mmCIF file of C-alpha atoms in Angstrom:
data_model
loop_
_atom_site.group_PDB
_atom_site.id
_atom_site.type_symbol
_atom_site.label_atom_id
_atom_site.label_comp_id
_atom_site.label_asym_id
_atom_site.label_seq_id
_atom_site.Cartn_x
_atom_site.Cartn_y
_atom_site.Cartn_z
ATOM 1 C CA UNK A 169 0.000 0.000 0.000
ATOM 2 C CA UNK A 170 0.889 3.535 -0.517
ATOM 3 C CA UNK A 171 -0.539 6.046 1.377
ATOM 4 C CA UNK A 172 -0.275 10.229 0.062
ATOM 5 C CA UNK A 173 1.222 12.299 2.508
ATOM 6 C CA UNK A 174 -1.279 14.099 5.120
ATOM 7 C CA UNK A 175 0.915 17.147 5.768
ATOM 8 C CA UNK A 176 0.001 18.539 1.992
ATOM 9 C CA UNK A 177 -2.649 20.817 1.605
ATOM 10 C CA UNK A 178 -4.708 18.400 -0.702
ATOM 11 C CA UNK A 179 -4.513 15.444 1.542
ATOM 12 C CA UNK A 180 -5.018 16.885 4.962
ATOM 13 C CA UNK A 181 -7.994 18.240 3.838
ATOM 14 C CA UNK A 182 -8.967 15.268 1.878
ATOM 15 C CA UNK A 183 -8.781 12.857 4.718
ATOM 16 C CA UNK A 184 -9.650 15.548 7.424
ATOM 17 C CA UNK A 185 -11.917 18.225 6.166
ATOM 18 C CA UNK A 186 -14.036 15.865 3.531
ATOM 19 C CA UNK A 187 -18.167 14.939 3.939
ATOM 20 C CA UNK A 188 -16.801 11.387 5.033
ATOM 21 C CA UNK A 189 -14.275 12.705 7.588
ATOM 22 C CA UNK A 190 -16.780 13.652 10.551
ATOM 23 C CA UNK A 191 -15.793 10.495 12.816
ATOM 24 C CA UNK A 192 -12.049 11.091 11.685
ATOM 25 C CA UNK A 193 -11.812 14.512 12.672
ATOM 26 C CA UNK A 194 -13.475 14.256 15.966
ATOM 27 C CA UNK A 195 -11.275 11.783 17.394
ATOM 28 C CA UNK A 196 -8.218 13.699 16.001
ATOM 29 C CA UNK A 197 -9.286 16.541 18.085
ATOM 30 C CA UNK A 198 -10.340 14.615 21.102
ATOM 31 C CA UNK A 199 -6.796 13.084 21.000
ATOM 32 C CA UNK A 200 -4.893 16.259 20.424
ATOM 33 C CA UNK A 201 -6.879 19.083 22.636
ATOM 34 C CA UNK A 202 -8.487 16.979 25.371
ATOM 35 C CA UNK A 203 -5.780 14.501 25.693
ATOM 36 C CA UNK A 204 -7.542 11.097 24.100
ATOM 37 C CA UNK A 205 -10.948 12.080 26.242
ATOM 38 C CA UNK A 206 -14.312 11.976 24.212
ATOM 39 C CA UNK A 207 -14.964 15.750 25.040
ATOM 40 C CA UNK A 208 -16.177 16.271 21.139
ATOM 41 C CA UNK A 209 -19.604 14.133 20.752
ATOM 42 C CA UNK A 210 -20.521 16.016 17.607
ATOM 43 C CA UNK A 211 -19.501 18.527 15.193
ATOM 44 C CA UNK A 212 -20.060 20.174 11.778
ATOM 45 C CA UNK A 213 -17.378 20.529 9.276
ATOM 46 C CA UNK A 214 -17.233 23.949 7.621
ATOM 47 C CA UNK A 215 -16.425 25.798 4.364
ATOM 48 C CA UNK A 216 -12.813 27.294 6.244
ATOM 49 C CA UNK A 217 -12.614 29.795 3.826
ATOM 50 C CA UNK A 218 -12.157 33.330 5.570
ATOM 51 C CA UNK A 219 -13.519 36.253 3.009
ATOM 52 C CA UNK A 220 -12.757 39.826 4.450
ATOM 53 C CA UNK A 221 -15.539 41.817 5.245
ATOM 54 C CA UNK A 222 -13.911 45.063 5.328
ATOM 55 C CA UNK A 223 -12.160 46.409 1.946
ATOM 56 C CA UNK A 224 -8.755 46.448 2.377
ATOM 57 C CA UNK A 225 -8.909 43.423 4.953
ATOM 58 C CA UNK A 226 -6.475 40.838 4.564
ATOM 59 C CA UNK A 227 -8.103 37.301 3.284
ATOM 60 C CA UNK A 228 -7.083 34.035 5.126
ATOM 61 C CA UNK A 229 -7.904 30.597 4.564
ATOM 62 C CA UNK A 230 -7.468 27.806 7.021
ATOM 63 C CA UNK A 231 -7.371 24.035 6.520
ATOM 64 C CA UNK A 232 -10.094 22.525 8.321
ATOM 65 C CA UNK A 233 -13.092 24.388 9.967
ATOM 66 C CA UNK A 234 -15.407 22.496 12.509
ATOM 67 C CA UNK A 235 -17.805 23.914 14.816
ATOM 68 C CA UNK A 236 -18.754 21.593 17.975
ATOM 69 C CA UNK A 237 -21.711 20.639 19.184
ATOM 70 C CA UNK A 238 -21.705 23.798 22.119
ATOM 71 C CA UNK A 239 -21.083 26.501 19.550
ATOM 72 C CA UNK A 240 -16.962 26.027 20.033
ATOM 73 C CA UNK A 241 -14.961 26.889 16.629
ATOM 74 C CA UNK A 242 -11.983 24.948 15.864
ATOM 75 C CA UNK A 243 -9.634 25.945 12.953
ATOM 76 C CA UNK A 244 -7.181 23.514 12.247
ATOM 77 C CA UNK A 245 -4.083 24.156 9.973
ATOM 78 C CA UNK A 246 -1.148 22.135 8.658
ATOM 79 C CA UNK A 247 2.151 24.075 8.266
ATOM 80 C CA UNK A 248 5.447 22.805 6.296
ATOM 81 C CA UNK A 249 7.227 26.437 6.034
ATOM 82 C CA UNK A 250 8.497 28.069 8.557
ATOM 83 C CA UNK A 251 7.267 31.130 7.165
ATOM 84 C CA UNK A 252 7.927 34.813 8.238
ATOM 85 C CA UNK A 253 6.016 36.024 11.143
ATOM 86 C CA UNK A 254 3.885 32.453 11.380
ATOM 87 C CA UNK A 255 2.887 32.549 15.449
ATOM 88 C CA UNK A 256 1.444 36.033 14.226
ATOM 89 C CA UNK A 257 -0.587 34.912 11.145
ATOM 90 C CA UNK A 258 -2.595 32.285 13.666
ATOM 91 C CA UNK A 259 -2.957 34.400 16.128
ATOM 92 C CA UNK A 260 -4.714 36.897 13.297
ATOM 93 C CA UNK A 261 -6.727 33.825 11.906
ATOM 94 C CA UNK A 262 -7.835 33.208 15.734
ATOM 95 C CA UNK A 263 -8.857 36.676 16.783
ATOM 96 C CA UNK A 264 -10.409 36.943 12.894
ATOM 97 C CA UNK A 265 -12.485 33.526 13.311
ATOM 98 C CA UNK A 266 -13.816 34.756 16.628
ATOM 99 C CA UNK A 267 -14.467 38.557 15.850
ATOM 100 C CA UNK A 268 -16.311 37.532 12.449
ATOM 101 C CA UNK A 269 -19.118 35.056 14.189
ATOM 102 C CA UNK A 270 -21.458 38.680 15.321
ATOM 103 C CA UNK A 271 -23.397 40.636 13.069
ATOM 104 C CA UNK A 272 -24.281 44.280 13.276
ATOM 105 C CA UNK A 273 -26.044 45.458 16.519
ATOM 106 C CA UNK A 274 -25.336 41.379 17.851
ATOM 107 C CA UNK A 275 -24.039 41.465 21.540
ATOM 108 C CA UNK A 276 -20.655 40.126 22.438
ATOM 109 C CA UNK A 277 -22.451 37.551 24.894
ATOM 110 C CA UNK A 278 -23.564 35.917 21.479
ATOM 111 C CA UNK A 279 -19.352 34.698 20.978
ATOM 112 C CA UNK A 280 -18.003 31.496 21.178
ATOM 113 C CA UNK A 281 -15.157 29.980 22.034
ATOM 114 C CA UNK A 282 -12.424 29.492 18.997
ATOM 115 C CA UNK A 283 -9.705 26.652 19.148
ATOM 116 C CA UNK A 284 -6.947 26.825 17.095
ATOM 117 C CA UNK A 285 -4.800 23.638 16.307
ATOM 118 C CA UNK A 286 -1.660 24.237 14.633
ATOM 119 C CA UNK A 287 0.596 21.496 13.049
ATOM 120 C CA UNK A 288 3.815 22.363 12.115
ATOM 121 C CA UNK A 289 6.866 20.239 10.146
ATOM 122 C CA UNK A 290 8.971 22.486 11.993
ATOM 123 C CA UNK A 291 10.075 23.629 15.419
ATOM 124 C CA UNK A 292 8.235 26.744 16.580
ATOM 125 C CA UNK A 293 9.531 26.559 20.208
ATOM 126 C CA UNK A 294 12.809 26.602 20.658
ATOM 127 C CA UNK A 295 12.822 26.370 24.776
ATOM 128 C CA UNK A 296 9.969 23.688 25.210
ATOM 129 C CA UNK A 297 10.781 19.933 23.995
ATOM 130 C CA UNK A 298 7.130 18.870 24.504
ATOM 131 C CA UNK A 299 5.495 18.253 21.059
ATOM 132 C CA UNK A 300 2.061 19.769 22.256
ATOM 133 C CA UNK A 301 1.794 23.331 23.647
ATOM 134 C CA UNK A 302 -1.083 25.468 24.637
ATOM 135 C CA UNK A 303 -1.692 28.606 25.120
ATOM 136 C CA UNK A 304 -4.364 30.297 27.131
ATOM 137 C CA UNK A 305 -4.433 33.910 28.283
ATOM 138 C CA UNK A 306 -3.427 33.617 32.078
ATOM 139 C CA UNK A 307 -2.472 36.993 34.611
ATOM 140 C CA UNK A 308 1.295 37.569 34.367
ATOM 141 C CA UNK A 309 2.216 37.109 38.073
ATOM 142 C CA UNK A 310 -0.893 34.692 39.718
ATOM 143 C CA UNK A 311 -1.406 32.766 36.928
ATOM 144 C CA UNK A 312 -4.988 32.326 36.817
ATOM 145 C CA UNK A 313 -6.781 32.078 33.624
ATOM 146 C CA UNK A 314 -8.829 35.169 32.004
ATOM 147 C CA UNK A 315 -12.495 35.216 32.990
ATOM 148 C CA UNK A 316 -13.613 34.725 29.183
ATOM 149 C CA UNK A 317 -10.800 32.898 27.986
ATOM 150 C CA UNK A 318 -12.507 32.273 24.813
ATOM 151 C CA UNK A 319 -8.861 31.829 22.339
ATOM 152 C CA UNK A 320 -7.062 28.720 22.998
ATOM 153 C CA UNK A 321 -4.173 28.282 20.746
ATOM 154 C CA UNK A 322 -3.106 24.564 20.570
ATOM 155 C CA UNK A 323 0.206 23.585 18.810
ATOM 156 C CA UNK A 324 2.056 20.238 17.533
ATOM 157 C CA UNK A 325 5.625 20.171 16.392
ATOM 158 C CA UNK A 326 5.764 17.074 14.575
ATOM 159 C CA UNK A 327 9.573 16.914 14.337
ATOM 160 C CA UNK A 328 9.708 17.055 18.225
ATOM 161 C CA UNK A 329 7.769 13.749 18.063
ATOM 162 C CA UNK A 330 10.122 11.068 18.130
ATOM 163 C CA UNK A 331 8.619 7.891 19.152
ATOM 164 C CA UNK A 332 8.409 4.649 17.026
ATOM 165 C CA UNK A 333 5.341 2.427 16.560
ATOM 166 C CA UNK A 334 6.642 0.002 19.339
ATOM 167 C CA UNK A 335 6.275 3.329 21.479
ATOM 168 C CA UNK A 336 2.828 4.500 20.779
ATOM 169 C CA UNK A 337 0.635 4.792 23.962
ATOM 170 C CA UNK A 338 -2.275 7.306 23.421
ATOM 171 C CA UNK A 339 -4.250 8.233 20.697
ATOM 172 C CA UNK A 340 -2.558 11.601 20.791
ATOM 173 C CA UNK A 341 1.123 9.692 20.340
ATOM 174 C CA UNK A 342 -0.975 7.164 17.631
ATOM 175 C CA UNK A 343 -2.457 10.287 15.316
ATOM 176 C CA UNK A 344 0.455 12.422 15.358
ATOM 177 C CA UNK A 345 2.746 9.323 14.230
ATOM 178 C CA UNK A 346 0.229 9.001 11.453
ATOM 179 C CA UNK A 347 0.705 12.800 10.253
ATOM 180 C CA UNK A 348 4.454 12.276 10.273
ATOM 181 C CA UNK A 349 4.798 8.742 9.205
ATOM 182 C CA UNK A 350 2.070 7.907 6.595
ATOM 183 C CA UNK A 351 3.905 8.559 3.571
ATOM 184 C CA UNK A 352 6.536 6.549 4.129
ATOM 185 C CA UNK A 353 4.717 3.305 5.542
ATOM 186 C CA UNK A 354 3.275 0.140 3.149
ATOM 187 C CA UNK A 355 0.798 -0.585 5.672
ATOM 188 C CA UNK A 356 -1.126 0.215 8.477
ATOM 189 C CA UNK A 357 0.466 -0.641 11.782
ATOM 190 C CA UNK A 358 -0.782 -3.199 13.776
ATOM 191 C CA UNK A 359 -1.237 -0.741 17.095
ATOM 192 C CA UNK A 360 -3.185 2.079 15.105
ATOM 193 C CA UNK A 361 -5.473 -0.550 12.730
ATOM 194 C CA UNK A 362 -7.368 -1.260 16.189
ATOM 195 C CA UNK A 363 -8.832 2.679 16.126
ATOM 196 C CA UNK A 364 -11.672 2.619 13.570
ATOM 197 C CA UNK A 365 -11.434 6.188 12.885
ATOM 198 C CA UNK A 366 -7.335 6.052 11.847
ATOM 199 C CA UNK A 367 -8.053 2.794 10.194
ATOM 200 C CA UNK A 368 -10.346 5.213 8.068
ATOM 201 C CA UNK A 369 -8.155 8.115 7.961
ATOM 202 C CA UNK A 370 -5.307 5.147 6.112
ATOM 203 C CA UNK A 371 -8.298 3.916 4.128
ATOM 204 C CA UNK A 372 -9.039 7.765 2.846
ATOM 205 C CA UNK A 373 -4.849 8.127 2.225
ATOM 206 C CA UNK A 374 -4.843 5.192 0.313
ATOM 207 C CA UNK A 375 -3.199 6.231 -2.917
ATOM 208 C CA UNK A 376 -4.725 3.093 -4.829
ATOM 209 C CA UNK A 377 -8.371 5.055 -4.203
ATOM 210 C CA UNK A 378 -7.063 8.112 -6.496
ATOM 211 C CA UNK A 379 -6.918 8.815 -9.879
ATOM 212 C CA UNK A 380 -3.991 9.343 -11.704
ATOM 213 C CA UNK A 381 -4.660 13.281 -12.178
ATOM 214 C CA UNK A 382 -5.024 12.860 -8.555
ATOM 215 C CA UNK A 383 -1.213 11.194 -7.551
ATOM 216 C CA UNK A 384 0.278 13.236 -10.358
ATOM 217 C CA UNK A 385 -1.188 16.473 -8.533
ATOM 218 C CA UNK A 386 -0.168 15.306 -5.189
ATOM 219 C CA UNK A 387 3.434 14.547 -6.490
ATOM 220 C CA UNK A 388 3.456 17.951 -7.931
ATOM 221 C CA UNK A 389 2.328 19.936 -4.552
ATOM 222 C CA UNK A 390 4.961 17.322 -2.750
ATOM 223 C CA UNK A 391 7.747 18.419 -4.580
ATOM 224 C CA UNK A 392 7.051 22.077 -5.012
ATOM 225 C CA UNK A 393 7.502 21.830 -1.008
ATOM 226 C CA UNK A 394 10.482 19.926 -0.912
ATOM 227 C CA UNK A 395 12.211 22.338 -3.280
ATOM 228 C CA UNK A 396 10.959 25.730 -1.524
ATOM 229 C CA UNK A 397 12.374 23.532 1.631
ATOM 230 C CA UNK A 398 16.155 23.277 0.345
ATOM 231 C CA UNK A 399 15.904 26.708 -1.318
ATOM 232 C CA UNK A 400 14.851 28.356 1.905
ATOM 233 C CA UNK A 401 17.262 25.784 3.600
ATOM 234 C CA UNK A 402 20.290 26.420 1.197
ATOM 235 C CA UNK A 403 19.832 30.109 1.272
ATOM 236 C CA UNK A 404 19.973 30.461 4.887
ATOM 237 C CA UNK A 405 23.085 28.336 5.595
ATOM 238 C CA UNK A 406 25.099 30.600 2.773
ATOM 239 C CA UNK A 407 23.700 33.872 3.804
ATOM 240 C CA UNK A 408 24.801 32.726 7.136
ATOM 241 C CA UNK A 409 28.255 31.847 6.521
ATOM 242 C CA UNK A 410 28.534 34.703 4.270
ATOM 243 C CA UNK A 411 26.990 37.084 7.501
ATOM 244 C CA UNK A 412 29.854 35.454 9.645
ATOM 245 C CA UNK A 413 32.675 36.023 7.483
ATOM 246 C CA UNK A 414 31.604 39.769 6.751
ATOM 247 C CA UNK A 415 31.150 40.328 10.805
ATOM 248 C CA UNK A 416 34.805 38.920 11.142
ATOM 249 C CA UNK A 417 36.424 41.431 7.979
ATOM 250 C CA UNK A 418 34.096 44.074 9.892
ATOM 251 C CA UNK A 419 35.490 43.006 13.789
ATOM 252 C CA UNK A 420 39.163 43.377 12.559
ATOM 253 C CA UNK A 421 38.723 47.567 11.985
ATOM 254 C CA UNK A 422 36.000 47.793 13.999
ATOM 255 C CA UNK A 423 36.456 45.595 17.087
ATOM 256 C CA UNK A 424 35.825 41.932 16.936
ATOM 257 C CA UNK A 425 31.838 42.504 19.010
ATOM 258 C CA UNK A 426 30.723 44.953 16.975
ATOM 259 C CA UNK A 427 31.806 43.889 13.837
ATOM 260 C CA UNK A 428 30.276 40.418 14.143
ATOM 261 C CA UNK A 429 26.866 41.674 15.381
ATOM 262 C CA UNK A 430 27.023 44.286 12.092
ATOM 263 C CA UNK A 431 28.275 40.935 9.895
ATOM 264 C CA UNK A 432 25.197 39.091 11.413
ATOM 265 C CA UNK A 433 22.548 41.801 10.795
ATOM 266 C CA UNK A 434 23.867 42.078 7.458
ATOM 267 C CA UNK A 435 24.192 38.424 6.828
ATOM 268 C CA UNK A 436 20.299 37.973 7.939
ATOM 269 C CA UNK A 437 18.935 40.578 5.424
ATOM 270 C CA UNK A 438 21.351 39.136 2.671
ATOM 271 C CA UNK A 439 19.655 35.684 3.541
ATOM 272 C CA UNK A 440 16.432 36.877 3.486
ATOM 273 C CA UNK A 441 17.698 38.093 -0.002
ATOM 274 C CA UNK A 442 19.381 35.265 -1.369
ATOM 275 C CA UNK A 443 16.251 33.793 -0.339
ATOM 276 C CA UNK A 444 13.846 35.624 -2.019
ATOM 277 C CA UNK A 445 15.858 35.391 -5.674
ATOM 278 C CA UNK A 446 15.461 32.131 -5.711
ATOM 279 C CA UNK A 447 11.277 32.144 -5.287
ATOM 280 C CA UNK A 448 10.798 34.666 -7.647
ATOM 281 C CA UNK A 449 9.808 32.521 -10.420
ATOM 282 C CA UNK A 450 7.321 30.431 -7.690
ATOM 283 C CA UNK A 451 5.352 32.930 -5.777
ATOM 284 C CA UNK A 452 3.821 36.126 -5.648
ATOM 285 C CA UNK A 453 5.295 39.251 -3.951
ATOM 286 C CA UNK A 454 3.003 39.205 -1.355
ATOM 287 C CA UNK A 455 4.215 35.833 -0.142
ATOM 288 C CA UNK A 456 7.254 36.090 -0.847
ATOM 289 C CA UNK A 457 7.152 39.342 1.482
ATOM 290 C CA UNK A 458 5.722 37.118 4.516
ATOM 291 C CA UNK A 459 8.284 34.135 3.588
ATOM 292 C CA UNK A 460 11.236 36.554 4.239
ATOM 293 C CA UNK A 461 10.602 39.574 6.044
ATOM 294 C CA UNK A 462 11.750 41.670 3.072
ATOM 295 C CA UNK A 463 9.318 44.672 2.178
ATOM 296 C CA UNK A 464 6.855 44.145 -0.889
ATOM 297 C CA UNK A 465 9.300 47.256 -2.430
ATOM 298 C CA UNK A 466 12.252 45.330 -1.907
ATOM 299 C CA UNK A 467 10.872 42.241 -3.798
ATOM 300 C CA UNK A 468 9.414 44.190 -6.210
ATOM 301 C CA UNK A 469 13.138 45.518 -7.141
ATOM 302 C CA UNK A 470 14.539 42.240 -7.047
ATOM 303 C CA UNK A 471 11.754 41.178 -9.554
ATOM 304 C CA UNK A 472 12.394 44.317 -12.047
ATOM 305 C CA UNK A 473 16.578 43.579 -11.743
ATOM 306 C CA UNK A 474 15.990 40.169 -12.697
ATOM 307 C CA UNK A 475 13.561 41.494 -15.867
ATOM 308 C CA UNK A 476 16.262 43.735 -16.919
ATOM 309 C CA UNK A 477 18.978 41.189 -16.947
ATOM 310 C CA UNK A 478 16.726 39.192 -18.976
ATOM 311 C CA UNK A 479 16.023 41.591 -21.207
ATOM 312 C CA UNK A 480 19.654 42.881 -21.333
ATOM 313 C CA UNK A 481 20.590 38.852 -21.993
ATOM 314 C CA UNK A 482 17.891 38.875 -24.538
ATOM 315 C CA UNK A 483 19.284 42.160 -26.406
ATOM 316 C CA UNK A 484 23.144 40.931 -26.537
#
């Protein structure tokens, strides 16, 4: 068996967000936000498109959108970039999903609760080795939890999860070594087949059940991500070296301390650079702004030099 990988777009909200993925999706949630208990009896799964309401508002678009049985909204995304300025873009999506459900005139007692789960192919916490972190707002020096704590902000950091199938304990541990593992397994292991809604969520990723616009599709989005991965990857570790050596040149006439933190500063805005050169002929300006922290004007130049060394190519 071959099973297409849930952390793409396409699949995770093939086998999550789909008319057949009700039973799926609530034990995925159970497992990951109330720790394997069946708090989530029912839900509905929603268009998760975002439109803006106000001109000039920025549109969003999440994964998967459920709302529970008491009114609760989850928003559920999967992340493979460690794009610019992330933790802010789902804390906007959060406080956007929960400002959005009144009307004109409505009262604010109308508001519900809004859960969102985040699931990242990356590290977003550097000081925390736990693979599931939540976030609640709490006073600073008592620590007791906001009155109308209606935001919860729930992440998993799938390459903090190391355990191997002989290790799998809870339905959280059992889920989470399905996002991260599927793709590469031939069939479904013996201590997750048990579960009839992961047995489902395997029966959904089967790749046999697709056509082949489908896998070719799929393969396409897959490697699109792998090579924005290494660019973004490659990028960084030669803007880096290249920040070090200039903060060394810089430390020898201008004192070793300052010159490296000037090399560094440099070095991250020629990263972010070298960076955004190489996605040029993949994405937008507007993402490649987010991606890299550069302004849209800065991209914008970087599109127009490479244009004119086309054209001046072209003309010689």
């Amino acid at each position: 068996m071959i099973f297409i990988n849930p952390k793409t777009d396409y699949a995770f909200k093939k086998i999550f967000g789909s008319s057949e993925s009700k039973d799926i999706l609530i034990s995925f949630l159970n497992a990951l936000i109330y720790e394997g208990n069946s708090t989530i009896e029912d839900l509905e799964i929603i268009n998760p498109n975002l439109p803006p309401k106000l001109e000039g508002l920025k549109d969003s678009y999440l994964d998967v959108k459920a709302q529970l049985s008491d009114g609760t909204l989850v928003i559920i995304e999967m992340q493979v970039l460690n794009v610019q300025s992330f933790g802010k873009r789902v804390l906007y999506n959060a406080a956007k999903t929960y400002a959005f459900q009144l009307e004109a005139a409505q009262g604010y007692r109308l508001l519900k609760p809004v859960i969102a789960l985040t699931i990242t192919d990356f590290e977003m916490f550097a000081n925390s080795e736990e693979f599931i972190s939540r976030f609640v707002f709490k006073e600073v020096n008592k620590n007791f939890t906001y009155p109308e704590n209606d935001l919860d902000l729930v992440f998993v950091e799938l390459p903090k999860f190391t355990k191997g199938e002989e290790e799998l304990e809870t339905l959280a541990d059992k889920w989470i070594y399905f996002m991260k593992n599927a793709r590469s397994l031939t069939s479904i292991p013996e201590a997750m087949d048990s579960i009839p809604e992961i047995h489902e969520a395997f029966n959904i990723a089967n790749q046999a059940k697709l056509s082949r616009e489908e896998v070719a599709d799929l393969d396409r989005r897959e490697q699109f991500i792998y090579d924005q991965q290494g660019a973004i990857m490659k990028a960084a570790l030669e803007a880096r070296e290249q920040g070090i050596e200039q903060g060394i040149e810089q430390g020898i006439e201008q004192g070793i301390e300052q010159g490296i933190e000037q090399g560094i500063e440099q070095g991250m805005r020629e990263q972010a650079i070298a960076i955004a050169r190489q996605l040029l002929s993949r994405l937008d300006d507007e993402t490649i702004s987010q991606t890299t922290g550069l302004s849209l004007e800065d991209v914008r130049n970087l599109r127009e030099a490479k244009l004119s060394r086309r054209e001046s190519s072209g003309d010689s």
